[in-house]
Amino acid sequence: MPQDQAIPAGAATDGFTVAGRSFRSRLLVGTGKYKDMDETARAIDASGAEIVTVAVRRSNIGQSAEEPNILDVLPPERYTILPNTAGCYDVDSAVRTCHLARELLDGHNLVKLEVLGDQKTLFPDMLQTIEAARVLIKDGFDVMVYTNDDPIIAKQLEDLGCCAVMPLAAPIGSGLGIRNPLNILTIVENASVPILVDAGVGTASDAAVAMELGCDGVLMNTAIAAAKDPVLMASAMRKGIEAGREAYLAGRMLAKRFASASSPIEGTFF
């Protein structure tokens, strides 16, 4: 592009803010299921993500001196580390995990809360999620919260003080894509905090759909890590996020039941 030609406004220059922090990338990624640390680092680099979520109960961020520290390949100077409570099934374990993360990360307060209901579906237990969010917010945490796709619950979490609400697209790790797009749309329309789809994305078109609905971002892990080529899929997801956001900003045409001629018919000769 010539130097004197302005860059058009769009996904490449359009960011979002959560808990007072601004980010350009709307793709958030996890760190699980990769074959090794090198693949993790290369895939996350290809994704362009700035926020990287780490399962505190399943990853070493300083708890053990005997295991590789994931922060060695994902330095906090480059990435915003988002500790999450994956694997927690009750309020006490979720709260304890967030406090451990804050201690290990020198007072870091931004966390992703999830309190799961069972091991088969990994759906959130919303009663315990709400209680855990209430405790963490009182303790000074900035809580980004995983929830089901219920617009009423999503609004309650926002009103409680969560800095971002993260409804699932489909069950964690399923790759099914967005099962209830109208629910997600309703959540977005009623929100005054960032809405980020979390869980269930399978491929780049799923990410694009989430962004076309007006979501502020998408968090994913398995869709990238379980791909045959995780690094290439990470790049595809980055482009899907950007394309979906630009389509949302552009404003899609109205869907019509019947055909409409692409070329004008006024002033033509027959």
mmCIF file of C-alpha atoms in Angstrom:
data_model
loop_
_atom_site.group_PDB
_atom_site.id
_atom_site.type_symbol
_atom_site.label_atom_id
_atom_site.label_comp_id
_atom_site.label_asym_id
_atom_site.label_seq_id
_atom_site.Cartn_x
_atom_site.Cartn_y
_atom_site.Cartn_z
ATOM 1 C CA MET A 1 0.000 0.000 0.000
ATOM 2 C CA PRO A 2 1.452 3.436 -0.892
ATOM 3 C CA GLN A 3 2.630 5.402 2.122
ATOM 4 C CA ASP A 4 0.334 8.314 1.359
ATOM 5 C CA GLN A 5 -2.733 6.090 1.122
ATOM 6 C CA ALA A 6 -4.766 5.935 4.340
ATOM 7 C CA ILE A 7 -5.447 2.564 5.924
ATOM 8 C CA PRO A 8 -9.221 1.978 5.887
ATOM 9 C CA ALA A 9 -10.967 1.709 9.217
ATOM 10 C CA GLY A 10 -11.734 -1.919 9.965
ATOM 11 C CA ALA A 11 -10.739 -4.948 11.958
ATOM 12 C CA ALA A 12 -7.012 -4.248 11.685
ATOM 13 C CA THR A 13 -7.355 -0.900 13.496
ATOM 14 C CA ASP A 14 -10.396 -1.641 15.663
ATOM 15 C CA GLY A 15 -9.948 -2.828 19.239
ATOM 16 C CA PHE A 16 -11.900 -3.347 22.422
ATOM 17 C CA THR A 17 -11.466 -2.516 26.104
ATOM 18 C CA VAL A 18 -11.955 -4.738 29.135
ATOM 19 C CA ALA A 19 -11.341 -3.712 32.749
ATOM 20 C CA GLY A 20 -9.768 -0.473 31.540
ATOM 21 C CA ARG A 21 -7.237 -2.245 29.293
ATOM 22 C CA SER A 22 -7.339 -1.818 25.527
ATOM 23 C CA PHE A 23 -6.556 -4.587 23.068
ATOM 24 C CA ARG A 24 -6.306 -4.594 19.303
ATOM 25 C CA SER A 25 -6.748 -8.327 18.775
ATOM 26 C CA ARG A 26 -10.231 -9.671 19.350
ATOM 27 C CA LEU A 27 -9.010 -13.258 19.344
ATOM 28 C CA LEU A 28 -8.240 -14.728 22.768
ATOM 29 C CA VAL A 29 -6.567 -18.128 22.947
ATOM 30 C CA GLY A 30 -5.907 -20.895 25.439
ATOM 31 C CA THR A 31 -2.771 -22.911 26.046
ATOM 32 C CA GLY A 32 -3.968 -26.489 26.522
ATOM 33 C CA LYS A 33 -3.779 -29.575 24.291
ATOM 34 C CA TYR A 34 -0.734 -28.603 22.230
ATOM 35 C CA LYS A 35 1.913 -31.281 21.709
ATOM 36 C CA ASP A 36 4.661 -29.205 23.299
ATOM 37 C CA MET A 37 5.678 -25.712 24.396
ATOM 38 C CA ASP A 38 7.186 -24.869 21.018
ATOM 39 C CA GLU A 39 3.942 -25.578 19.172
ATOM 40 C CA THR A 40 2.055 -23.584 21.795
ATOM 41 C CA ALA A 41 4.273 -20.555 21.270
ATOM 42 C CA ARG A 42 4.185 -20.754 17.457
ATOM 43 C CA ALA A 43 0.416 -21.145 17.262
ATOM 44 C CA ILE A 44 -0.281 -18.307 19.657
ATOM 45 C CA ASP A 45 2.141 -16.081 17.769
ATOM 46 C CA ALA A 46 0.342 -16.887 14.506
ATOM 47 C CA SER A 47 -3.020 -16.093 16.087
ATOM 48 C CA GLY A 48 -2.033 -12.526 16.833
ATOM 49 C CA ALA A 49 -3.708 -12.842 20.235
ATOM 50 C CA GLU A 50 -2.783 -10.450 23.010
ATOM 51 C CA ILE A 51 -4.784 -12.170 25.770
ATOM 52 C CA VAL A 52 -3.770 -15.733 26.575
ATOM 53 C CA THR A 53 -5.726 -17.767 29.088
ATOM 54 C CA VAL A 54 -3.972 -20.304 31.314
ATOM 55 C CA ALA A 55 -5.636 -22.992 33.436
ATOM 56 C CA VAL A 56 -3.994 -22.449 36.803
ATOM 57 C CA ARG A 57 -4.898 -25.936 38.062
ATOM 58 C CA ARG A 58 -3.431 -27.620 34.978
ATOM 59 C CA SER A 59 -0.480 -25.427 33.972
ATOM 60 C CA ASN A 60 2.701 -24.348 35.699
ATOM 61 C CA ILE A 61 2.974 -20.582 36.055
ATOM 62 C CA GLY A 62 5.381 -20.806 38.966
ATOM 63 C CA GLN A 63 3.799 -23.388 41.266
ATOM 64 C CA SER A 64 6.535 -25.938 40.477
ATOM 65 C CA ALA A 65 10.253 -25.462 39.945
ATOM 66 C CA GLU A 66 10.517 -28.965 38.515
ATOM 67 C CA GLU A 67 8.229 -28.496 35.493
ATOM 68 C CA PRO A 68 8.529 -26.159 32.476
ATOM 69 C CA ASN A 69 6.963 -22.788 33.177
ATOM 70 C CA ILE A 70 4.583 -21.763 30.412
ATOM 71 C CA LEU A 71 5.468 -18.124 31.050
ATOM 72 C CA ASP A 72 8.928 -18.847 29.644
ATOM 73 C CA VAL A 73 7.404 -19.149 26.151
ATOM 74 C CA LEU A 74 4.511 -16.740 26.747
ATOM 75 C CA PRO A 75 6.156 -13.849 28.576
ATOM 76 C CA PRO A 76 3.821 -11.486 30.459
ATOM 77 C CA GLU A 77 5.747 -8.594 28.927
ATOM 78 C CA ARG A 78 4.272 -9.561 25.557
ATOM 79 C CA TYR A 79 0.944 -11.159 26.463
ATOM 80 C CA THR A 80 -1.767 -10.382 28.973
ATOM 81 C CA ILE A 81 -2.029 -13.603 30.931
ATOM 82 C CA LEU A 82 -5.610 -14.469 31.838
ATOM 83 C CA PRO A 83 -5.652 -17.074 34.623
ATOM 84 C CA ASN A 84 -8.750 -19.261 34.504
ATOM 85 C CA THR A 85 -10.449 -21.614 36.918
ATOM 86 C CA ALA A 86 -10.851 -24.553 34.522
ATOM 87 C CA GLY A 87 -11.463 -27.761 36.450
ATOM 88 C CA CYS A 88 -13.265 -26.048 39.332
ATOM 89 C CA TYR A 89 -16.669 -27.413 40.327
ATOM 90 C CA ASP A 90 -17.458 -25.319 43.391
ATOM 91 C CA VAL A 91 -17.161 -21.783 44.697
ATOM 92 C CA ASP A 92 -14.315 -22.427 47.140
ATOM 93 C CA SER A 93 -11.963 -24.028 44.608
ATOM 94 C CA ALA A 94 -12.627 -21.295 42.038
ATOM 95 C CA VAL A 95 -11.979 -18.505 44.524
ATOM 96 C CA ARG A 96 -8.876 -20.236 45.881
ATOM 97 C CA THR A 97 -7.516 -20.704 42.347
ATOM 98 C CA CYS A 98 -7.903 -17.006 41.548
ATOM 99 C CA HIS A 99 -6.098 -16.015 44.743
ATOM 100 C CA LEU A 100 -3.268 -18.405 43.890
ATOM 101 C CA ALA A 101 -2.985 -16.845 40.428
ATOM 102 C CA ARG A 102 -2.885 -13.363 41.898
ATOM 103 C CA GLU A 103 -0.059 -14.398 44.216
ATOM 104 C CA LEU A 104 1.932 -16.091 41.446
ATOM 105 C CA LEU A 105 1.461 -13.201 39.017
ATOM 106 C CA ASP A 106 2.379 -10.383 41.417
ATOM 107 C CA GLY A 107 -1.039 -8.951 42.148
ATOM 108 C CA HIS A 108 -2.651 -9.669 38.779
ATOM 109 C CA ASN A 109 -6.411 -9.119 39.149
ATOM 110 C CA LEU A 110 -7.840 -9.985 35.716
ATOM 111 C CA VAL A 111 -9.224 -13.542 35.787
ATOM 112 C CA LYS A 112 -11.543 -15.775 33.822
ATOM 113 C CA LEU A 113 -14.070 -17.474 36.075
ATOM 114 C CA GLU A 114 -15.705 -20.769 35.231
ATOM 115 C CA VAL A 115 -17.435 -23.064 37.694
ATOM 116 C CA LEU A 116 -18.472 -26.262 35.957
ATOM 117 C CA GLY A 117 -21.560 -28.338 36.659
ATOM 118 C CA ASP A 118 -20.483 -31.811 35.549
ATOM 119 C CA GLN A 119 -17.689 -33.608 33.728
ATOM 120 C CA LYS A 120 -19.806 -34.857 30.811
ATOM 121 C CA THR A 121 -21.144 -31.577 29.432
ATOM 122 C CA LEU A 122 -18.782 -29.084 31.117
ATOM 123 C CA PHE A 123 -21.724 -26.708 31.201
ATOM 124 C CA PRO A 124 -21.380 -23.989 33.830
ATOM 125 C CA ASP A 125 -23.123 -24.283 37.190
ATOM 126 C CA MET A 126 -24.657 -20.847 37.153
ATOM 127 C CA LEU A 127 -25.710 -20.726 40.811
ATOM 128 C CA GLN A 128 -22.137 -21.356 41.938
ATOM 129 C CA THR A 129 -20.716 -19.162 39.169
ATOM 130 C CA ILE A 130 -22.773 -16.199 40.365
ATOM 131 C CA GLU A 131 -21.731 -16.743 43.982
ATOM 132 C CA ALA A 132 -18.055 -17.109 43.042
ATOM 133 C CA ALA A 133 -18.241 -13.941 40.933
ATOM 134 C CA ARG A 134 -19.752 -12.048 43.852
ATOM 135 C CA VAL A 135 -16.927 -13.152 46.180
ATOM 136 C CA LEU A 136 -14.155 -12.404 43.671
ATOM 137 C CA ILE A 137 -15.466 -8.959 42.774
ATOM 138 C CA LYS A 138 -15.648 -8.129 46.480
ATOM 139 C CA ASP A 139 -12.016 -9.303 46.753
ATOM 140 C CA GLY A 140 -10.929 -6.837 44.065
ATOM 141 C CA PHE A 141 -10.740 -9.102 41.020
ATOM 142 C CA ASP A 142 -11.732 -8.067 37.496
ATOM 143 C CA VAL A 143 -13.896 -11.018 36.502
ATOM 144 C CA MET A 144 -14.443 -12.219 32.957
ATOM 145 C CA VAL A 145 -17.074 -14.896 33.375
ATOM 146 C CA TYR A 146 -17.947 -18.060 31.428
ATOM 147 C CA THR A 147 -21.691 -18.622 31.221
ATOM 148 C CA ASN A 148 -24.375 -20.392 29.267
ATOM 149 C CA ASP A 149 -26.150 -18.546 26.446
ATOM 150 C CA ASP A 150 -29.072 -17.360 28.594
ATOM 151 C CA PRO A 151 -29.594 -13.605 28.065
ATOM 152 C CA ILE A 152 -31.150 -13.185 31.531
ATOM 153 C CA ILE A 153 -28.182 -14.761 33.320
ATOM 154 C CA ALA A 154 -25.757 -12.802 31.138
ATOM 155 C CA LYS A 155 -27.346 -9.513 32.186
ATOM 156 C CA GLN A 156 -27.339 -10.541 35.843
ATOM 157 C CA LEU A 157 -23.606 -11.238 35.661
ATOM 158 C CA GLU A 158 -23.024 -7.823 34.132
ATOM 159 C CA ASP A 159 -25.138 -6.145 36.818
ATOM 160 C CA LEU A 160 -23.168 -8.029 39.454
ATOM 161 C CA GLY A 161 -20.027 -6.268 38.244
ATOM 162 C CA CYS A 162 -18.322 -8.715 35.872
ATOM 163 C CA CYS A 163 -16.110 -6.813 33.444
ATOM 164 C CA ALA A 164 -16.876 -9.173 30.531
ATOM 165 C CA VAL A 165 -19.466 -11.870 29.920
ATOM 166 C CA MET A 166 -18.459 -14.970 27.947
ATOM 167 C CA PRO A 167 -21.375 -17.095 26.733
ATOM 168 C CA LEU A 168 -20.655 -20.492 25.252
ATOM 169 C CA ALA A 169 -21.284 -21.166 21.577
ATOM 170 C CA ALA A 170 -21.509 -24.904 22.243
ATOM 171 C CA PRO A 171 -20.032 -27.335 24.792
ATOM 172 C CA ILE A 172 -16.338 -26.855 25.564
ATOM 173 C CA GLY A 173 -14.128 -28.601 23.030
ATOM 174 C CA SER A 174 -17.052 -29.758 20.876
ATOM 175 C CA GLY A 175 -16.289 -27.725 17.742
ATOM 176 C CA LEU A 176 -20.020 -27.503 16.995
ATOM 177 C CA GLY A 177 -20.055 -23.756 16.330
ATOM 178 C CA ILE A 178 -22.724 -21.344 17.525
ATOM 179 C CA ARG A 179 -25.836 -23.367 18.364
ATOM 180 C CA ASN A 180 -28.077 -20.459 19.408
ATOM 181 C CA PRO A 181 -27.114 -17.371 17.421
ATOM 182 C CA LEU A 182 -30.279 -15.502 18.369
ATOM 183 C CA ASN A 183 -29.486 -15.925 22.062
ATOM 184 C CA ILE A 184 -25.985 -14.570 21.481
ATOM 185 C CA LEU A 185 -27.429 -11.659 19.517
ATOM 186 C CA THR A 186 -29.823 -10.841 22.357
ATOM 187 C CA ILE A 187 -26.987 -10.937 24.878
ATOM 188 C CA VAL A 188 -24.949 -8.561 22.719
ATOM 189 C CA GLU A 189 -27.841 -6.157 22.211
ATOM 190 C CA ASN A 190 -28.532 -5.898 25.954
ATOM 191 C CA ALA A 191 -24.929 -5.579 27.134
ATOM 192 C CA SER A 192 -22.818 -2.615 28.152
ATOM 193 C CA VAL A 193 -19.709 -4.725 28.868
ATOM 194 C CA PRO A 194 -17.729 -6.768 26.330
ATOM 195 C CA ILE A 195 -19.364 -9.999 25.163
ATOM 196 C CA LEU A 196 -16.931 -12.699 24.059
ATOM 197 C CA VAL A 197 -17.997 -16.079 22.748
ATOM 198 C CA ASP A 198 -16.222 -18.771 24.741
ATOM 199 C CA ALA A 199 -16.243 -22.506 23.918
ATOM 200 C CA GLY A 200 -17.520 -24.570 21.017
ATOM 201 C CA VAL A 201 -15.930 -22.825 18.046
ATOM 202 C CA GLY A 202 -14.623 -25.318 15.496
ATOM 203 C CA THR A 203 -13.287 -23.390 12.528
ATOM 204 C CA ALA A 204 -12.730 -19.901 11.153
ATOM 205 C CA SER A 205 -16.270 -19.507 9.827
ATOM 206 C CA ASP A 206 -17.610 -20.043 13.371
ATOM 207 C CA ALA A 207 -15.401 -17.245 14.623
ATOM 208 C CA ALA A 208 -16.582 -15.000 11.797
ATOM 209 C CA VAL A 209 -20.235 -15.684 12.649
ATOM 210 C CA ALA A 210 -19.633 -14.681 16.273
ATOM 211 C CA MET A 211 -18.099 -11.407 15.164
ATOM 212 C CA GLU A 212 -20.860 -10.757 12.629
ATOM 213 C CA LEU A 213 -23.344 -11.011 15.516
ATOM 214 C CA GLY A 214 -21.555 -8.096 17.161
ATOM 215 C CA CYS A 215 -19.506 -9.951 19.759
ATOM 216 C CA ASP A 216 -16.446 -8.128 21.008
ATOM 217 C CA GLY A 217 -14.231 -11.168 20.666
ATOM 218 C CA VAL A 218 -13.894 -14.938 20.735
ATOM 219 C CA LEU A 219 -11.911 -17.166 23.075
ATOM 220 C CA MET A 220 -10.842 -20.583 21.792
ATOM 221 C CA ASN A 221 -8.363 -23.354 22.483
ATOM 222 C CA THR A 222 -9.288 -26.785 21.116
ATOM 223 C CA ALA A 223 -10.262 -25.443 17.684
ATOM 224 C CA ILE A 224 -6.647 -24.410 17.176
ATOM 225 C CA ALA A 225 -4.749 -26.966 19.251
ATOM 226 C CA ALA A 226 -6.642 -29.991 17.895
ATOM 227 C CA ALA A 227 -6.320 -28.984 14.240
ATOM 228 C CA LYS A 228 -4.004 -31.043 12.026
ATOM 229 C CA ASP A 229 -1.879 -27.917 11.620
ATOM 230 C CA PRO A 230 -2.418 -25.741 14.709
ATOM 231 C CA VAL A 231 -0.198 -22.912 13.496
ATOM 232 C CA LEU A 232 -2.040 -22.633 10.186
ATOM 233 C CA MET A 233 -5.415 -22.860 11.945
ATOM 234 C CA ALA A 234 -4.361 -20.086 14.317
ATOM 235 C CA SER A 235 -3.666 -17.896 11.300
ATOM 236 C CA ALA A 236 -7.045 -18.819 9.808
ATOM 237 C CA MET A 237 -8.817 -17.923 13.047
ATOM 238 C CA ARG A 238 -7.082 -14.569 13.115
ATOM 239 C CA LYS A 239 -8.381 -13.812 9.623
ATOM 240 C CA GLY A 240 -11.857 -15.136 10.435
ATOM 241 C CA ILE A 241 -12.100 -12.794 13.413
ATOM 242 C CA GLU A 242 -10.986 -9.827 11.326
ATOM 243 C CA ALA A 243 -13.327 -10.648 8.428
ATOM 244 C CA GLY A 244 -16.311 -11.122 10.725
ATOM 245 C CA ARG A 245 -15.635 -7.858 12.522
ATOM 246 C CA GLU A 246 -15.296 -5.942 9.256
ATOM 247 C CA ALA A 247 -18.554 -7.458 7.985
ATOM 248 C CA TYR A 248 -20.280 -6.342 11.195
ATOM 249 C CA LEU A 249 -18.895 -2.821 10.859
ATOM 250 C CA ALA A 250 -19.862 -2.697 7.181
ATOM 251 C CA GLY A 251 -23.477 -3.633 7.887
ATOM 252 C CA ARG A 252 -24.704 -6.597 5.872
ATOM 253 C CA MET A 253 -27.475 -6.329 3.277
ATOM 254 C CA LEU A 254 -31.000 -7.238 4.318
ATOM 255 C CA ALA A 255 -31.919 -10.816 3.578
ATOM 256 C CA LYS A 256 -34.780 -11.142 1.088
ATOM 257 C CA ARG A 257 -37.048 -14.035 0.232
ATOM 258 C CA PHE A 258 -36.999 -13.470 -3.528
ATOM 259 C CA ALA A 259 -34.443 -12.403 -6.111
ATOM 260 C CA SER A 260 -33.393 -8.827 -6.698
ATOM 261 C CA ALA A 261 -31.558 -7.856 -9.878
ATOM 262 C CA SER A 262 -27.939 -6.909 -9.346
ATOM 263 C CA SER A 263 -27.844 -4.522 -12.317
ATOM 264 C CA PRO A 264 -30.113 -1.429 -12.523
ATOM 265 C CA ILE A 265 -32.988 -1.642 -14.964
ATOM 266 C CA GLU A 266 -33.881 2.060 -15.160
ATOM 267 C CA GLY A 267 -32.660 3.834 -18.273
ATOM 268 C CA THR A 268 -31.810 0.676 -20.200
ATOM 269 C CA PHE A 269 -32.906 -0.267 -23.725
ATOM 270 C CA PHE A 270 -34.748 -3.436 -24.644
#
